[in-house]
XYZ file of C-alpha atoms in Angstrom:
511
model
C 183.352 141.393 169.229
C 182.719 142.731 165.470
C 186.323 143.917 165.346
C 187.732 140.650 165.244
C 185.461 139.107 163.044
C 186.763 139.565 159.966
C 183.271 137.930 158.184
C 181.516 141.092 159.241
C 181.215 145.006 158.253
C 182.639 146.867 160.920
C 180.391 150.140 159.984
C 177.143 147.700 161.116
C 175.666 147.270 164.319
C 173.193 144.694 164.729
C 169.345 145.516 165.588
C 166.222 143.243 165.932
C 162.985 142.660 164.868
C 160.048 141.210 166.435
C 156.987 139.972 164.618
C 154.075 139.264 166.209
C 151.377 137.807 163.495
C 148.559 135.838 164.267
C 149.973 132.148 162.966
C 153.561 132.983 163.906
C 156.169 134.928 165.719
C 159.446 136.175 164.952
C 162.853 137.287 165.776
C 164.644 138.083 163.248
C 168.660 140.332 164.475
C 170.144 142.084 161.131
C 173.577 142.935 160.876
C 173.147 146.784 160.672
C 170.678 148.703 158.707
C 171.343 148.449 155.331
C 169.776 148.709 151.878
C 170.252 145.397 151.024
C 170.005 143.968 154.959
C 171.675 140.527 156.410
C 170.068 138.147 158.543
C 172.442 137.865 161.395
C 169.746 135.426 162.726
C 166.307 133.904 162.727
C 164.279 132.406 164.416
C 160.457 131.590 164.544
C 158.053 129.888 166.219
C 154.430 128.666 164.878
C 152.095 129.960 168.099
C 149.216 130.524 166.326
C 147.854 133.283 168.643
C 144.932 133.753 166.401
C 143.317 130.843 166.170
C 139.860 130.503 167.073
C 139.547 134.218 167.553
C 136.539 134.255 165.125
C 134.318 132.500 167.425
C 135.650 133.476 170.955
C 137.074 136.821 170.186
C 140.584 135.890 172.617
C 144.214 134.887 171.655
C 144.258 131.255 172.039
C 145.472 130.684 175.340
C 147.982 128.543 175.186
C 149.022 130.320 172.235
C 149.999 133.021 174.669
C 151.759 131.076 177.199
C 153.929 129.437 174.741
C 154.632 133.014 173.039
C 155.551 134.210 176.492
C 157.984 131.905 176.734
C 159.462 132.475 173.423
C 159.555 136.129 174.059
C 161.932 135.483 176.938
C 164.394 133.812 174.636
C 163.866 136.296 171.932
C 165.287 138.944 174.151
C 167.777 136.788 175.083
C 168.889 136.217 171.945
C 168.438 139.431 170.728
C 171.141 140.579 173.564
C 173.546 137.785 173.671
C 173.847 138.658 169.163
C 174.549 142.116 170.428
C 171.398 144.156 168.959
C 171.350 147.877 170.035
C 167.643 148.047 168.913
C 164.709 146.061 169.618
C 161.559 146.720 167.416
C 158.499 144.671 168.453
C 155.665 144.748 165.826
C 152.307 143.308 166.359
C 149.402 142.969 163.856
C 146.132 141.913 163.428
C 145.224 138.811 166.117
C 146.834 141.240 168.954
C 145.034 144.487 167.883
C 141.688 143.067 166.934
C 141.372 140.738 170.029
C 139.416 141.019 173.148
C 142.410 140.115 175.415
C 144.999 141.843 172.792
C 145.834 145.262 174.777
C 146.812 142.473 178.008
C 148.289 141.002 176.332
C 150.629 143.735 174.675
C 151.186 144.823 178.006
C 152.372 141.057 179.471
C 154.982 140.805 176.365
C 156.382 144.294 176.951
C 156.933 143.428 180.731
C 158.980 140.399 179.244
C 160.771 142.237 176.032
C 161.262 145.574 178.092
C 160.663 147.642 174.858
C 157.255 149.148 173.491
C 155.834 146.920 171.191
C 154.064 148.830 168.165
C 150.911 147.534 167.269
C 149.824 147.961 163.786
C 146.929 149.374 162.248
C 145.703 147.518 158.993
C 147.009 150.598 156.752
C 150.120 150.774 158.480
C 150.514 146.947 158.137
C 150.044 147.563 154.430
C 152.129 150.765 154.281
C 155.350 148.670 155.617
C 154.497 145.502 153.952
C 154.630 148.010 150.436
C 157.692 149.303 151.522
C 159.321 145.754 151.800
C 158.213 144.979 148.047
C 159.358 148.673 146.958
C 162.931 147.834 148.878
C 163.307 144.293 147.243
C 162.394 144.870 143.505
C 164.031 147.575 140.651
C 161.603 148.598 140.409
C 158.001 147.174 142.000
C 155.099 147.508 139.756
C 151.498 145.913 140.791
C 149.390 145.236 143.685
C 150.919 143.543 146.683
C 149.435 141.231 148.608
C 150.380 139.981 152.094
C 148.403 137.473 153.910
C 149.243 136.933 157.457
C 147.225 134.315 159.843
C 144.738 136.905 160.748
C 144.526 139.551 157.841
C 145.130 140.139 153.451
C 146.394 143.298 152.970
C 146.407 144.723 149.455
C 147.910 147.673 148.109
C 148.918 149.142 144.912
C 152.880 150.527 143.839
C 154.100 151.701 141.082
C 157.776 152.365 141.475
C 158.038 154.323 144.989
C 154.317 155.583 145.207
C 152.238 153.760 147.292
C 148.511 154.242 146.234
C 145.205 152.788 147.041
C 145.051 149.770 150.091
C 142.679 147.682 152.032
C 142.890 145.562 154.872
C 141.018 142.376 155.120
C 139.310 139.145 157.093
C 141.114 136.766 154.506
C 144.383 135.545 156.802
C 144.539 131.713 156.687
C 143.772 130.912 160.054
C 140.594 133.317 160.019
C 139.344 132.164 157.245
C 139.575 128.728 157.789
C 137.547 129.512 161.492
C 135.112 131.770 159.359
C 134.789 128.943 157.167
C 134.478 126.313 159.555
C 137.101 123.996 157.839
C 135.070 124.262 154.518
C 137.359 124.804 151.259
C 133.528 125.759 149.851
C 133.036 127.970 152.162
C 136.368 129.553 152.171
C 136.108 130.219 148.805
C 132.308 131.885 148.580
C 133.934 134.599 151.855
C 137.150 135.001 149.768
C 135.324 136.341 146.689
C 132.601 138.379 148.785
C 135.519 139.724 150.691
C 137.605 140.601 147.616
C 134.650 142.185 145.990
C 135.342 145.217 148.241
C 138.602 145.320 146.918
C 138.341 147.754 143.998
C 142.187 148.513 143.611
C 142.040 145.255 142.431
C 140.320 146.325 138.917
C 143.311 148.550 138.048
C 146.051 145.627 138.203
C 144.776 144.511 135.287
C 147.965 142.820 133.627
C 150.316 143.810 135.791
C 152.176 141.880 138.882
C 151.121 140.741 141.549
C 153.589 140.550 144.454
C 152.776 137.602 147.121
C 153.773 138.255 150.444
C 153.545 135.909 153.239
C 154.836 132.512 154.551
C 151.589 130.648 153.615
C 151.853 131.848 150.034
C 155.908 131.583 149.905
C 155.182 127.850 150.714
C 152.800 127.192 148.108
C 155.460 128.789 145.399
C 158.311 126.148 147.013
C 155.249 123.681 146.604
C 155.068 124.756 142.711
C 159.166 124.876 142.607
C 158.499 121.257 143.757
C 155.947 120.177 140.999
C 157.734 121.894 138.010
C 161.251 120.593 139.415
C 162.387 124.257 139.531
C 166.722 124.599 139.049
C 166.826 127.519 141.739
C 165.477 127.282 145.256
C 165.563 130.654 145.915
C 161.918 132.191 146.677
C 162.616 135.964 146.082
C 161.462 136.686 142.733
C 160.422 133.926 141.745
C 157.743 133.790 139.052
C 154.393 131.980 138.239
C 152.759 132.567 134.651
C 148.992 133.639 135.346
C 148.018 130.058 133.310
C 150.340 128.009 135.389
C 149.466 129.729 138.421
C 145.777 128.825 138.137
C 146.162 124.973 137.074
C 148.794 124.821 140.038
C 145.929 126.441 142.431
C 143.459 124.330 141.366
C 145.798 120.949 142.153
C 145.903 122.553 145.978
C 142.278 123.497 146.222
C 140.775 120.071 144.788
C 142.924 117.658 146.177
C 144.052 116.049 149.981
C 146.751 118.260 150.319
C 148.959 115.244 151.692
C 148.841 113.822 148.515
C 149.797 117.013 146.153
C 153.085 115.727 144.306
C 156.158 117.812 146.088
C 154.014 118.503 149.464
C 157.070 116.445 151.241
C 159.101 119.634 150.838
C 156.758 121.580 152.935
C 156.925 122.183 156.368
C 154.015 120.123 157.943
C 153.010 122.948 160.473
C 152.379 125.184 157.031
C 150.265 122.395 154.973
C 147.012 122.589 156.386
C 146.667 126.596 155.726
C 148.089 126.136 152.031
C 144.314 125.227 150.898
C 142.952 128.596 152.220
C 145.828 130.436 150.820
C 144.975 128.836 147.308
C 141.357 129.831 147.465
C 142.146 133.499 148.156
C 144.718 133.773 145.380
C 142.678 132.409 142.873
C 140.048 134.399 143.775
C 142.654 137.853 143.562
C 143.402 135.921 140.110
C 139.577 136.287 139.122
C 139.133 139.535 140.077
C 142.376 140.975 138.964
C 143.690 139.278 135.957
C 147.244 139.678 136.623
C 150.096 138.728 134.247
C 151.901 136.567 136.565
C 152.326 136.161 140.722
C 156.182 137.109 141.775
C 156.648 136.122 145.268
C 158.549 138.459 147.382
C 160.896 137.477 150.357
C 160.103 140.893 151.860
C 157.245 142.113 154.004
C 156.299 144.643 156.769
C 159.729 143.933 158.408
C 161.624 144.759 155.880
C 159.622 147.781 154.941
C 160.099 148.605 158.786
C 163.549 148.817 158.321
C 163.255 150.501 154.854
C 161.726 153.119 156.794
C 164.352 154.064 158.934
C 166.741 154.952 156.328
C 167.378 158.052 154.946
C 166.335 159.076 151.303
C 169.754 158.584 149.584
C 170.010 155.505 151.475
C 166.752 154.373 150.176
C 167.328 155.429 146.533
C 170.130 153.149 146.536
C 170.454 149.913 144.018
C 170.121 147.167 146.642
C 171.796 144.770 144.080
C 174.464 146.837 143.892
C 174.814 147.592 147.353
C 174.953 143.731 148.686
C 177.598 143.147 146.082
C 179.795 145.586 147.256
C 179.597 144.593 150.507
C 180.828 140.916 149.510
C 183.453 142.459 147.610
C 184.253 144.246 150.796
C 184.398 141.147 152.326
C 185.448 138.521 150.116
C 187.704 139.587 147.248
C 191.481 140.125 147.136
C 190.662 144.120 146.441
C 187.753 145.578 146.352
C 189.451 148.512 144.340
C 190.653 146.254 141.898
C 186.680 145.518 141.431
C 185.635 149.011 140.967
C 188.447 149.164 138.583
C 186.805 145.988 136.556
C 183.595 147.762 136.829
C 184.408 151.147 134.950
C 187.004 148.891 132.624
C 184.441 146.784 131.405
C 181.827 149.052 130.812
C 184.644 150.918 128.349
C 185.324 147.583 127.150
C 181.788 146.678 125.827
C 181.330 150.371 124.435
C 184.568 149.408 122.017
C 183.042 146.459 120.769
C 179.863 148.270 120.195
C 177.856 146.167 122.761
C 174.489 147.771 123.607
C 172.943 147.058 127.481
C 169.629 147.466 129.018
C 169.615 149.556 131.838
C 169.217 146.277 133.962
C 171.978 144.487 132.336
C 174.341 147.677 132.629
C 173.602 146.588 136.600
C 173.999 142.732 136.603
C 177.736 143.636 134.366
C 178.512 146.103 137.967
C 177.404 143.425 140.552
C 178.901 140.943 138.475
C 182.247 142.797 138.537
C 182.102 143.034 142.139
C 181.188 139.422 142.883
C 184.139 138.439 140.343
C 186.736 137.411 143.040
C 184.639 136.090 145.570
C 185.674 132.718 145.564
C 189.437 133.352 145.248
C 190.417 131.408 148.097
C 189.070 128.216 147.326
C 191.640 125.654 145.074
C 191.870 126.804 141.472
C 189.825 123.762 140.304
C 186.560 124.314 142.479
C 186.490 128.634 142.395
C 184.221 128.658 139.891
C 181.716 126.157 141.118
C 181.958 127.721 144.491
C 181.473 131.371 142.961
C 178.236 130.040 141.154
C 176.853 128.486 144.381
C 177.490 131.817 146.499
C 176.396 134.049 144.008
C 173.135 132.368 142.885
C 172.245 131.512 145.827
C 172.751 134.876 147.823
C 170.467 136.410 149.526
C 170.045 139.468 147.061
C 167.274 141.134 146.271
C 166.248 144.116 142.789
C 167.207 141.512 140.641
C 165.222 138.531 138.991
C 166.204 134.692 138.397
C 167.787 135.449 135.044
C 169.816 137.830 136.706
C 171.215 136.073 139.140
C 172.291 133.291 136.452
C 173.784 136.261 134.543
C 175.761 136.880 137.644
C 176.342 133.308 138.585
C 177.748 132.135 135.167
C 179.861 135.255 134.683
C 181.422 134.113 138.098
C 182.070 130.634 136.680
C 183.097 131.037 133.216
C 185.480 133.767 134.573
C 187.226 131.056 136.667
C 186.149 127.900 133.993
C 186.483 128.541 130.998
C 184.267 130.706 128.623
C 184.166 127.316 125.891
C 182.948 125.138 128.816
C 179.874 123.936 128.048
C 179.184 121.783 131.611
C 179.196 124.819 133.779
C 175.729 124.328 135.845
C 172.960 123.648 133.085
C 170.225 124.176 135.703
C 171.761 127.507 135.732
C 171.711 128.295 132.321
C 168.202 127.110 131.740
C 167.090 130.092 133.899
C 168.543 132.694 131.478
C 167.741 133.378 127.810
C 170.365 133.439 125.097
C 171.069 137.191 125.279
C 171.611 136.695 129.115
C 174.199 133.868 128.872
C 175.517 136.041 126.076
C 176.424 139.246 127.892
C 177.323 136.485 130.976
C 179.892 135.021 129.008
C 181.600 137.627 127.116
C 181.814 139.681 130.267
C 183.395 136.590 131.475
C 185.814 136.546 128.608
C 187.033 140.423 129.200
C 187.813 139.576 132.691
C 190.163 136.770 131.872
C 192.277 138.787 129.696
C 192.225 141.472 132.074
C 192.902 139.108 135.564
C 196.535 138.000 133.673
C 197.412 141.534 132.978
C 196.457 142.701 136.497
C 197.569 139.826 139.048
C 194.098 140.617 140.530
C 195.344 144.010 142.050
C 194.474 147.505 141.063
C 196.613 150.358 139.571
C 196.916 148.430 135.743
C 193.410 148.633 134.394
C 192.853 152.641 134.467
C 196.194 152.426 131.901
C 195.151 149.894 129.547
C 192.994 151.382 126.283
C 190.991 150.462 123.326
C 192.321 151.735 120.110
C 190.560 151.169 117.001
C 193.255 149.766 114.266
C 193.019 149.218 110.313
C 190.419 146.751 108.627
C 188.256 146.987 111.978
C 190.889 145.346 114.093
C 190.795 146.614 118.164
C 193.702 146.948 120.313
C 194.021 146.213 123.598
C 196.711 148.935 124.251
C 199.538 148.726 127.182
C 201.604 151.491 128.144
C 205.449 151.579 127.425
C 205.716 151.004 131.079
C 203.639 147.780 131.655
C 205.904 146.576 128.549
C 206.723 143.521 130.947
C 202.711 142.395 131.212
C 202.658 141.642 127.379
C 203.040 137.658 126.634
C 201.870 134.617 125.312
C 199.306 134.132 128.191
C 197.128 137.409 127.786
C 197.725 136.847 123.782
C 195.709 133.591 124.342
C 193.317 134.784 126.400
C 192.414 138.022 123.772
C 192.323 134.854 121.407
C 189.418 133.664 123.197
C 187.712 137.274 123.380
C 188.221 137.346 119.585
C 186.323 134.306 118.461
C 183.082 134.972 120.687
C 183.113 138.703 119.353
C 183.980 137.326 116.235
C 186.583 140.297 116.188
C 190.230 140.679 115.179
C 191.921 141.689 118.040
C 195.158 142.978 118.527
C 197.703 142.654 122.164
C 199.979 145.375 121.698
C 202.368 147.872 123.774
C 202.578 151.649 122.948
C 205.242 151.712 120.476
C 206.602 148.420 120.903
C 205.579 144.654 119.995
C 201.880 143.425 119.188
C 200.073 140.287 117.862
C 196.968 139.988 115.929
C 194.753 137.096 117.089
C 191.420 136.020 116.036
């Protein structure tokens, strides 16, 4: 079946995940395990197995029927997309509950697999690991608040330090506190005071993890009419973050401004999500919240990789699997890649490490959208690109990689490409975006989008601080009018005379 789809890696083979939490449940079938790993499909279902547990100690019961159910079509669907693994995970409703251990042992008769259920450190170990795998790198206390549990933990590149788990999920507390936002708020803080680790995150970040606190960030991409809806990454200034909590915790939630963009199953726990972030706010003083798309099943997964496979750039990595998939050669990409970064070391053009990595992804993802009509490439390139589902690499990133796409195919002197775009970067960003944008243009007429030409073209520094672009005697036929123009157009945003010429043969000056 993967053979003859040519929209899939052939090296992959898919495997599943099911979550068991104690609002929702999920199956969730990945392509393969990856660094950077695709959602084959998803699926979820709100059963809210932990509700009421605070005062009767059980799984609700119909909660269980339901998930029963569901669990039957999971490993349906889990089989029919062809996963060789199933991984069931449970957490905190089914391992604190009375009837939890039955429970386990009902759904395993209906998965036919073990189903792991998590202690609170191990929910926190993996939901560390899924922050660690999505960000380059993670630094800051993570927090990831389930319907039954908060569990907090501190990383700092790939160590994992101090955790805790506790009674703060959103459909605990809002049992504990009895529907009270009051209330809610006086357990949150004498919960959180337990939470030392907290002290030490003192100005640093602090990763939210967790579909109650994912949908009160779309909530404030809603209020403050965000460009990008994509939720990894995306950042909340400490100030903002605190005005925006109060809005949730003070008013009817139906009548928050952008609350029509939420899911109404998730609205009524966004209250009790508020309170317990701004009381992590209090006691932590963080510089801003970044919310991260990746929890304890990505950190699963993280998990069962091997250590080169987990040192590996995950930007970097789901690039080059588009290019695999998408681009005319993916050869002629790497090619662009090492060209490129020669090209900006003539010009004297100095990169962060970071930026060094958007100009390789960017390389990769450079022809992408090659078989859509000339005139719509590079809007399509900018929609796939920042839209992706990539992860090590912030909003301003992605527009670096996004505009590079469509000034490539645009124009670098077009000044309509995608404003919401640009309004995510700052000037150095669309900078680097657009004169990386500017080398590839030369380079695509002189290379017909094929490899074999770049590893023969050189820099060569002439007199009065002209640069050549240099082709061999043999490529003689590849010098015109055309790539002249285009160097023309590299010129006057380097503000550099540039010189098209052939080894011993013909060559124009342009600037």
């Amino acid at each position: 079946m993967i053979s003859t789809s040519q929209g899939r890696l052939q090296d992959r083979r898919p495997l599943s995940i099911i979550d068991i939490g104690s609002n929702s449940i999920r199956l969730v079938v990945y392509e393969g395990l990856a660094r950077s790993p695709t959602v084959l499909f998803n699926e979820k279902m709100l059963a809210g197995l932990g509700r009421g547990i605070v005062s009767t100690g059980k799984l609700d019961p119909e909660a269980v029927t339901r998930s029963m159910e569901e669990f039957r079509r999971f490993r349906a669907l889990s089989d029919q997309a062809g996963a060789e693994h199933m991984y069931v995970l449970a957490t905190a409703a089914a391992r604190e509950a009375v009837n939890g251990p039955d429970f386990i042992h009902r759904a395993e008769d209906v998965l036919k697999t073990e189903i792991r259920v998590l202690s609170g450190r191990q929910e926190a170990h993996y939901s560390a690991l899924g922050v660690i795998s999505g960000f380059h790198p993670a630094n800051g206390i993570a927090g990831d608040l389930g319907g039954g549990s908060l569990e907090l933990i501190d990383i700092n590149g790939e160590a994992i330090g101090d955790g805790i788990t506790l009674p703060l999920g959103g459909l605990r507390l809002q049992d504990m506190a009895k529907n009270s936002l009051a209330q809610a708020q006086k357990i949150a803080r004498e919960q959180l005071a337990r939470a030392k680790l907290l002290k030490g995150g003192q100005g640093r970040v602090f990763y939210a993890v967790g579909g109650t606190w994912r949908n009160l960030a779309r909530l404030h991409m809603e209020m403050s009419n965000y460009p990008l809806g994509v939720m990894h990454h995306y950042e909340i200034p400490a100030d903002s973050a605190l005005s925006f909590l109060k809005q949730v915790t003070k008013a009817e939630i139906e009548k928050v401004r952008g609350i029509e963009g939420i899911s109404k199953n998730r609205r009524s726990l966004l209250p009790y999500g508020a309170v317990v972030l701004q009381e992590i706010m209090a006691a932590m003083q963080p510089s801003k919240i970044v919310v991260s798309a990746l929890g304890v099943r990505e950190g699963f997964l993280y998990s069962l990789l091997d250590e080169a496979e987990q040192k590996a750039d995950p930007l970097i990595s789901a690039a080059e699997e588009l290019a695999l998939l998408r681009s005319r050669s993916v050869h002629h990409a790497h090619e662009l890649v090492e060209w490129t970064g020669k090209a900006f070391a003539a010009f004297g053009i100095d990169e962060t490490g970071d930026e060094a990595r958007y100009r390789h992804a960017a390389c990769l993802l450079a022809d992408i959208g090659w078989r859509a009509h000339p005139e719509y490439r590079g809007r399509q390139s900018l929609n796939i690109i920042a839209h992706a589902s990539f992860i090590g690499v912030d909003h301003p990133g992605r527009a670096y990689l996004a505009l590079a796409g469509a000034y490539r195919h645009d124009g670098i002197f077009n000044e309509g490409i995608a404003p919401e775009i640009k309004a995510l970067a700052p000037p150095r960003i669309l900078e680097r975006a657009r004169l990386l944008a500017a080398m590839m243009r030369v380079v695509y007429l002189l290379t017909a989008a094929m490899p074999g030409i770049m590893p023969r073209l050189k820099w060569e520094n002439r007199p009065n601080g002209a640069l050549a672009l240099v082709l061999p005697a043999s490529l003689a036929d590849l010098y015109g009018e055309r790539p002249a123009g285009r160097l023309a157009q590299l010129a006057r945003i380097t503000n550099r005379r540039l010189v098209l010429a052939v080894e011993n043969g013909p060559s124009v000056s342009v600037k």
